[in-house]
Amino acid sequence: MPVTITFPDGSARQYEAGTTGAEIAASIGPRLAKAAVAARFDGAAIDLHAPITQDGAVEVITAASEDGRHILRHSAAHVMAQAVLDLYPGAKFAIGPPITDGFYYDFEVAAPFTPDDLVRIEKRMAEIIAEDQPFERDELSVAEALEVFADQPFKTEIIESVDEDEGAGGSEVSVYRNFAFVDLCRGPHVPSTKRLKAVKLMRSAGAYWRGDENRPQLQRIYGTAWESKSELDAYLERLEEAEKRDHRKLGQDLELYSFPQELGSGLAVWHPKGGLLRTIIEDYSRRTHLEHDYQIVSTPHLAKADLWQTSGHLDFYAEGMYPGMVLDESTEYRMKPMNCPFHILIYGNRGRSYRELPLRLFELGTVYRYERSGVIHGLMRARGFTQDDSHIFCEENDIAGELQNLLDFTLMVLRDFGFTEFEADLSTKDPEKYIGSDELWDKAEEALRLALEAADLPYNLAEGEGAFYGPKIDVHIRDAIGRRWQLSTLQVDFAQPENFDLLYATDHNTRERPVMIHRALMGSIERFVGILIEHYAGALPGWLAPVQATIVPVADRHIEYAEQVATRLESQSLRVEVDGSDETVGEKIRRAITQKHPAILVVGDSDVAAGTAGLRLRGEDEKRGVSVDDVVGKLVEVCRAPR
RNA sequence: GCCGGGGUAGCUCAGUCGGUAGAGCGACGCACUCGUAAUGCGUAGGUCACGGGUUCGAUUCCCGUCUCCGGCUCCA
């Protein structure tokens, strides 16, 4: 009985029933056969040597595809577990999935893995790979599987939970064997270990079983696997590139900020150039908010604990707050982890009218959150940071229009800083845990959805992920090397107006409760700077660069002229340095390039005589003898702020 | 907070099997006055993170604390 196989290009062919993906690939061509690691039958991934007994669509998965790498990495994880079980008798193994760019496996062993252990394991893996052990699939009943894994408590737990979670489908489990090694696995796998051409172990780390810090901490080994040595090398190079962009390193190199150990973890100080960069960003933020009908307010850094009790923070997030200080013998104060209660107090300071709404209060508000010591990461995750924070108080019927304007504003800001790729998450009501009426939630979620659609922003629906007090939109950007960062949050809040009993007078002089929208566009200024630095690898666009041009006099006798040129540029509000140091021209240029200054001007005898300069823009060749007027014009253009 | 690895000059790092340390870059000085990614010579600079213990003697070994890095967990 032949079966009819259709291919992704729409063509169809007949094969003997029981044919395999490997045979199909071979029938198409030897190169495909060699590159194949698995197949897809009617969309489901299967092993290359699994027999196909009915008509259907077949797609051959090659090692160079994302699917293929996934399978490669999964198989590499098995080989790693096999190596560890060989080398460390008594080791218990837990789970080992493929992840972005690699894989890991978790083990319980007597002692944590050292770097030397990784070398040993990698060596053993190479042996297993060289032996070209075939991967074979087997279906076991739960009882059989429990026997096979009798001395593996984590596997036993997984087998038992299959029964629970997957209902009828859990009566059998599949396992994969290569030689004596058996692992629970859905598969598919590469046909045999020799297909693993480029595998490298990266590091070991502690990781909790099932991600739960109350359960045993296991030893995780991370590795990576690629279809070829050259792809592996390219990956390692990408890692190195990413490391060069590290904002902590660049912050030091470019003299922007530092993290003095004397201050404590997660607390940065901003040096003059970083301070200037911050100021530029903050000025932009204030200016654009004023232009968008926000009112700027300012509030203190601490408040009585009672305020945080009313807002609910002490009940829900006390562990994220700095501990209290008791003053005047009995009154406890707390550093602020959020700005909202202060803005709410401004709203509530007097009776409000519908005529004032929407009322948009904006503040660059510095907050302090007690982040656990292990999570602090430069500017990206700090214990003190400044939010571009606003709370908008509006009528229920204003929510939709307000959110739409807000999302436009958000995207404008992010585009102004050079980000071009956006994605959003829409987090909706958790049916188990929410306050406010269903009707209000539906309305707000609908408003958020409409705003996303009006802005033409692709979004993922995160159902049930909303906070208990309202739905929200998070906006993510992709940076220059493809990493995703969450920046903006637009959060509808039904709870705080209730907690603080906020009201406004309607046009019929009745009292209604306003709805509140929390929002931060950049999120935290500190983190935003960190992301900008990594996005641009330190080479900030002209309008953000603390130093926009360096003027290099060729010899001391040109310093005076250099100063004159600097004055001309400064009169156009350009930020200029004259490098009058006792160094060669080459060295001074090297410094300016290393510092990523957008423009370098070189002035010598001919320039003094002709009123010109040599102009070297970042990333471009030098132009000699450019008139100072043209230099000014060019730099003004290069350094113009987006608005 | 948890697991592992670190903390030596302003920076990047080497070193001391226990006898108080070195390089490159940077800084400073002198010479050079130079046309596009490192001019030469010289000088200064260290409580070897901090506190305790062991020892005749600790930067080195042990314990604690702070702090950094990689993960885990967390991220209102």
GROMACS .gro file of N, CA and C in nm, chain A residues 76-136:
model
  183
   76ALA      N    1   2.198   1.715   2.222
   76ALA     CA    2   2.324   1.746   2.293
   76ALA      C    3   2.302   1.741   2.444
   77ALA      N    4   2.184   1.786   2.488
   77ALA     CA    5   2.152   1.782   2.631
   77ALA      C    6   2.152   1.637   2.680
   78HIS      N    7   2.096   1.547   2.598
   78HIS     CA    8   2.096   1.405   2.637
   78HIS      C    9   2.238   1.353   2.649
   79VAL      N   10   2.319   1.388   2.553
   79VAL     CA   11   2.457   1.340   2.556
   79VAL      C   12   2.530   1.393   2.679
   80MET      N   13   2.500   1.518   2.714
   80MET     CA   14   2.564   1.576   2.832
   80MET      C   15   2.521   1.498   2.957
   81ALA      N   16   2.391   1.469   2.965
   81ALA     CA   17   2.342   1.395   3.083
   81ALA      C   18   2.407   1.258   3.088
   82GLN      N   19   2.421   1.197   2.972
   82GLN     CA   20   2.485   1.066   2.963
   82GLN      C   21   2.628   1.074   3.016
   83ALA      N   22   2.699   1.179   2.973
   83ALA     CA   23   2.838   1.197   3.017
   83ALA      C   24   2.845   1.218   3.167
   84VAL      N   25   2.754   1.300   3.220
   84VAL     CA   26   2.757   1.329   3.363
   84VAL      C   27   2.726   1.202   3.443
   85LEU      N   28   2.627   1.124   3.396
   85LEU     CA   29   2.593   1.002   3.469
   85LEU      C   30   2.708   0.900   3.463
   86ASP      N   31   2.781   0.900   3.352
   86ASP     CA   32   2.899   0.814   3.341
   86ASP      C   33   3.006   0.854   3.442
   87LEU      N   34   3.032   0.984   3.447
   87LEU     CA   35   3.147   1.033   3.524
   87LEU      C   36   3.117   1.050   3.671
   88TYR      N   37   2.991   1.071   3.705
   88TYR     CA   38   2.955   1.097   3.845
   88TYR      C   39   2.849   0.997   3.887
   89PRO      N   40   2.892   0.877   3.924
   89PRO     CA   41   2.796   0.775   3.963
   89PRO      C   42   2.709   0.827   4.078
   90GLY      N   43   2.582   0.797   4.072
   90GLY     CA   44   2.493   0.844   4.177
   90GLY      C   45   2.430   0.978   4.147
   91ALA      N   46   2.475   1.043   4.039
   91ALA     CA   47   2.414   1.171   4.002
   91ALA      C   48   2.268   1.145   3.965
   92LYS      N   49   2.183   1.239   4.008
   92LYS     CA   50   2.042   1.232   3.969
   92LYS      C   51   2.020   1.340   3.863
   93PHE      N   52   1.949   1.305   3.758
   93PHE     CA   53   1.927   1.408   3.655
   93PHE      C   54   1.779   1.448   3.649
   94ALA      N   55   1.759   1.576   3.622
   94ALA     CA   56   1.624   1.632   3.630
   94ALA      C   57   1.571   1.662   3.490
   95ILE      N   58   1.584   1.786   3.444
   95ILE     CA   59   1.536   1.815   3.310
   95ILE      C   60   1.645   1.883   3.228
   96GLY      N   61   1.634   1.870   3.097
   96GLY     CA   62   1.737   1.924   3.009
   96GLY      C   63   1.683   1.969   2.876
   97PRO      N   64   1.622   2.084   2.871
   97PRO     CA   65   1.561   2.130   2.746
   97PRO      C   66   1.655   2.213   2.660
   98PRO      N   67   1.622   2.225   2.531
   98PRO     CA   68   1.690   2.324   2.449
   98PRO      C   69   1.637   2.463   2.484
   99ILE      N   70   1.722   2.564   2.473
   99ILE     CA   71   1.680   2.702   2.496
   99ILE      C   72   1.735   2.786   2.382
  100THR      N   73   1.706   2.914   2.383
  100THR     CA   74   1.760   3.003   2.280
  100THR      C   75   1.912   2.988   2.279
  101ASP      N   76   1.968   2.957   2.165
  101ASP     CA   77   2.113   2.948   2.147
  101ASP      C   78   2.180   2.833   2.223
  102GLY      N   79   2.104   2.743   2.282
  102GLY     CA   80   2.176   2.635   2.351
  102GLY      C   81   2.083   2.539   2.423
  103PHE      N   82   2.133   2.487   2.532
  103PHE     CA   83   2.058   2.391   2.609
  103PHE      C   84   2.114   2.390   2.751
  104TYR      N   85   2.042   2.325   2.842
  104TYR     CA   86   2.100   2.301   2.974
  104TYR      C   87   2.048   2.167   3.024
  105TYR      N   88   2.109   2.121   3.132
  105TYR     CA   89   2.056   2.005   3.200
  105TYR      C   90   2.081   2.027   3.349
  106ASP      N   91   1.983   1.989   3.432
  106ASP     CA   92   1.996   2.005   3.576
  106ASP      C   93   2.027   1.871   3.642
  107PHE      N   94   2.121   1.874   3.736
  107PHE     CA   95   2.163   1.752   3.805
  107PHE      C   96   2.167   1.774   3.954
  108GLU      N   97   2.147   1.664   4.027
  108GLU     CA   98   2.178   1.667   4.168
  108GLU      C   99   2.303   1.584   4.187
  109VAL      N  100   2.410   1.648   4.230
  109VAL     CA  101   2.538   1.577   4.249
  109VAL      C  102   2.593   1.613   4.385
  110ALA      N  103   2.693   1.536   4.428
  110ALA     CA  104   2.746   1.554   4.563
  110ALA      C  105   2.809   1.692   4.579
  111ALA      N  106   2.881   1.738   4.476
  111ALA     CA  107   2.948   1.868   4.486
  111ALA      C  108   2.922   1.945   4.357
  112PRO      N  109   2.912   2.078   4.366
  112PRO     CA  110   2.888   2.158   4.246
  112PRO      C  111   2.997   2.135   4.141
  113PHE      N  112   2.961   2.153   4.018
  113PHE     CA  113   3.059   2.138   3.908
  113PHE      C  114   3.157   2.253   3.908
  114THR      N  115   3.283   2.220   3.889
  114THR     CA  116   3.385   2.324   3.876
  114THR      C  117   3.416   2.340   3.728
  115PRO      N  118   3.489   2.445   3.693
  115PRO     CA  119   3.529   2.459   3.552
  115PRO      C  120   3.603   2.335   3.502
  116ASP      N  121   3.682   2.272   3.590
  116ASP     CA  122   3.754   2.150   3.550
  116ASP      C  123   3.656   2.037   3.518
  117ASP      N  124   3.549   2.030   3.598
  117ASP     CA  125   3.447   1.928   3.572
  117ASP      C  126   3.391   1.946   3.431
  118LEU      N  127   3.366   2.070   3.395
  118LEU     CA  128   3.307   2.094   3.262
  118LEU      C  129   3.400   2.043   3.153
  119VAL      N  130   3.530   2.063   3.172
  119VAL     CA  131   3.625   2.014   3.073
  119VAL      C  132   3.616   1.861   3.062
  120ARG      N  133   3.610   1.796   3.178
  120ARG     CA  134   3.600   1.649   3.179
  120ARG      C  135   3.473   1.603   3.107
  121ILE      N  136   3.361   1.671   3.140
  121ILE     CA  137   3.233   1.630   3.083
  121ILE      C  138   3.235   1.651   2.931
  122GLU      N  139   3.293   1.763   2.891
  122GLU     CA  140   3.299   1.793   2.748
  122GLU      C  141   3.380   1.685   2.675
  123LYS      N  142   3.486   1.641   2.740
  123LYS     CA  143   3.570   1.536   2.681
  123LYS      C  144   3.491   1.406   2.665
  124ARG      N  145   3.420   1.371   2.770
  124ARG     CA  146   3.339   1.247   2.766
  124ARG      C  147   3.232   1.258   2.657
  125MET      N  148   3.174   1.378   2.644
  125MET     CA  149   3.072   1.399   2.541
  125MET      C  150   3.132   1.377   2.402
  126ALA      N  151   3.254   1.424   2.384
  126ALA     CA  152   3.319   1.408   2.254
  126ALA      C  153   3.335   1.261   2.222
  127GLU      N  154   3.364   1.180   2.325
  127GLU     CA  155   3.379   1.036   2.303
  127GLU      C  156   3.244   0.975   2.261
  128ILE      N  157   3.139   1.014   2.333
  128ILE     CA  158   3.007   0.960   2.302
  128ILE      C  159   2.967   0.997   2.159
  129ILE      N  160   2.998   1.121   2.123
  129ILE     CA  161   2.963   1.167   1.988
  129ILE      C  162   3.042   1.087   1.885
  130ALA      N  163   3.169   1.065   1.914
  130ALA     CA  164   3.254   0.993   1.818
  130ALA      C  165   3.207   0.848   1.801
  131GLU      N  166   3.146   0.792   1.906
  131GLU     CA  167   3.097   0.653   1.895
  131GLU      C  168   2.972   0.642   1.809
  132ASP      N  169   2.916   0.754   1.772
  132ASP     CA  170   2.799   0.758   1.683
  132ASP      C  171   2.687   0.668   1.733
  133GLN      N  172   2.650   0.686   1.858
  133GLN     CA  173   2.544   0.604   1.917
  133GLN      C  174   2.409   0.643   1.859
  134PRO      N  175   2.332   0.544   1.814
  134PRO     CA  176   2.199   0.578   1.761
  134PRO      C  177   2.101   0.613   1.872
  135PHE      N  178   2.014   0.710   1.847
  135PHE     CA  179   1.904   0.741   1.940
  135PHE      C  180   1.785   0.655   1.903
  136GLU      N  181   1.732   0.579   2.000
  136GLU     CA  182   1.616   0.495   1.970
  136GLU      C  183   1.500   0.528   2.061
   0.00000   0.00000   0.00000
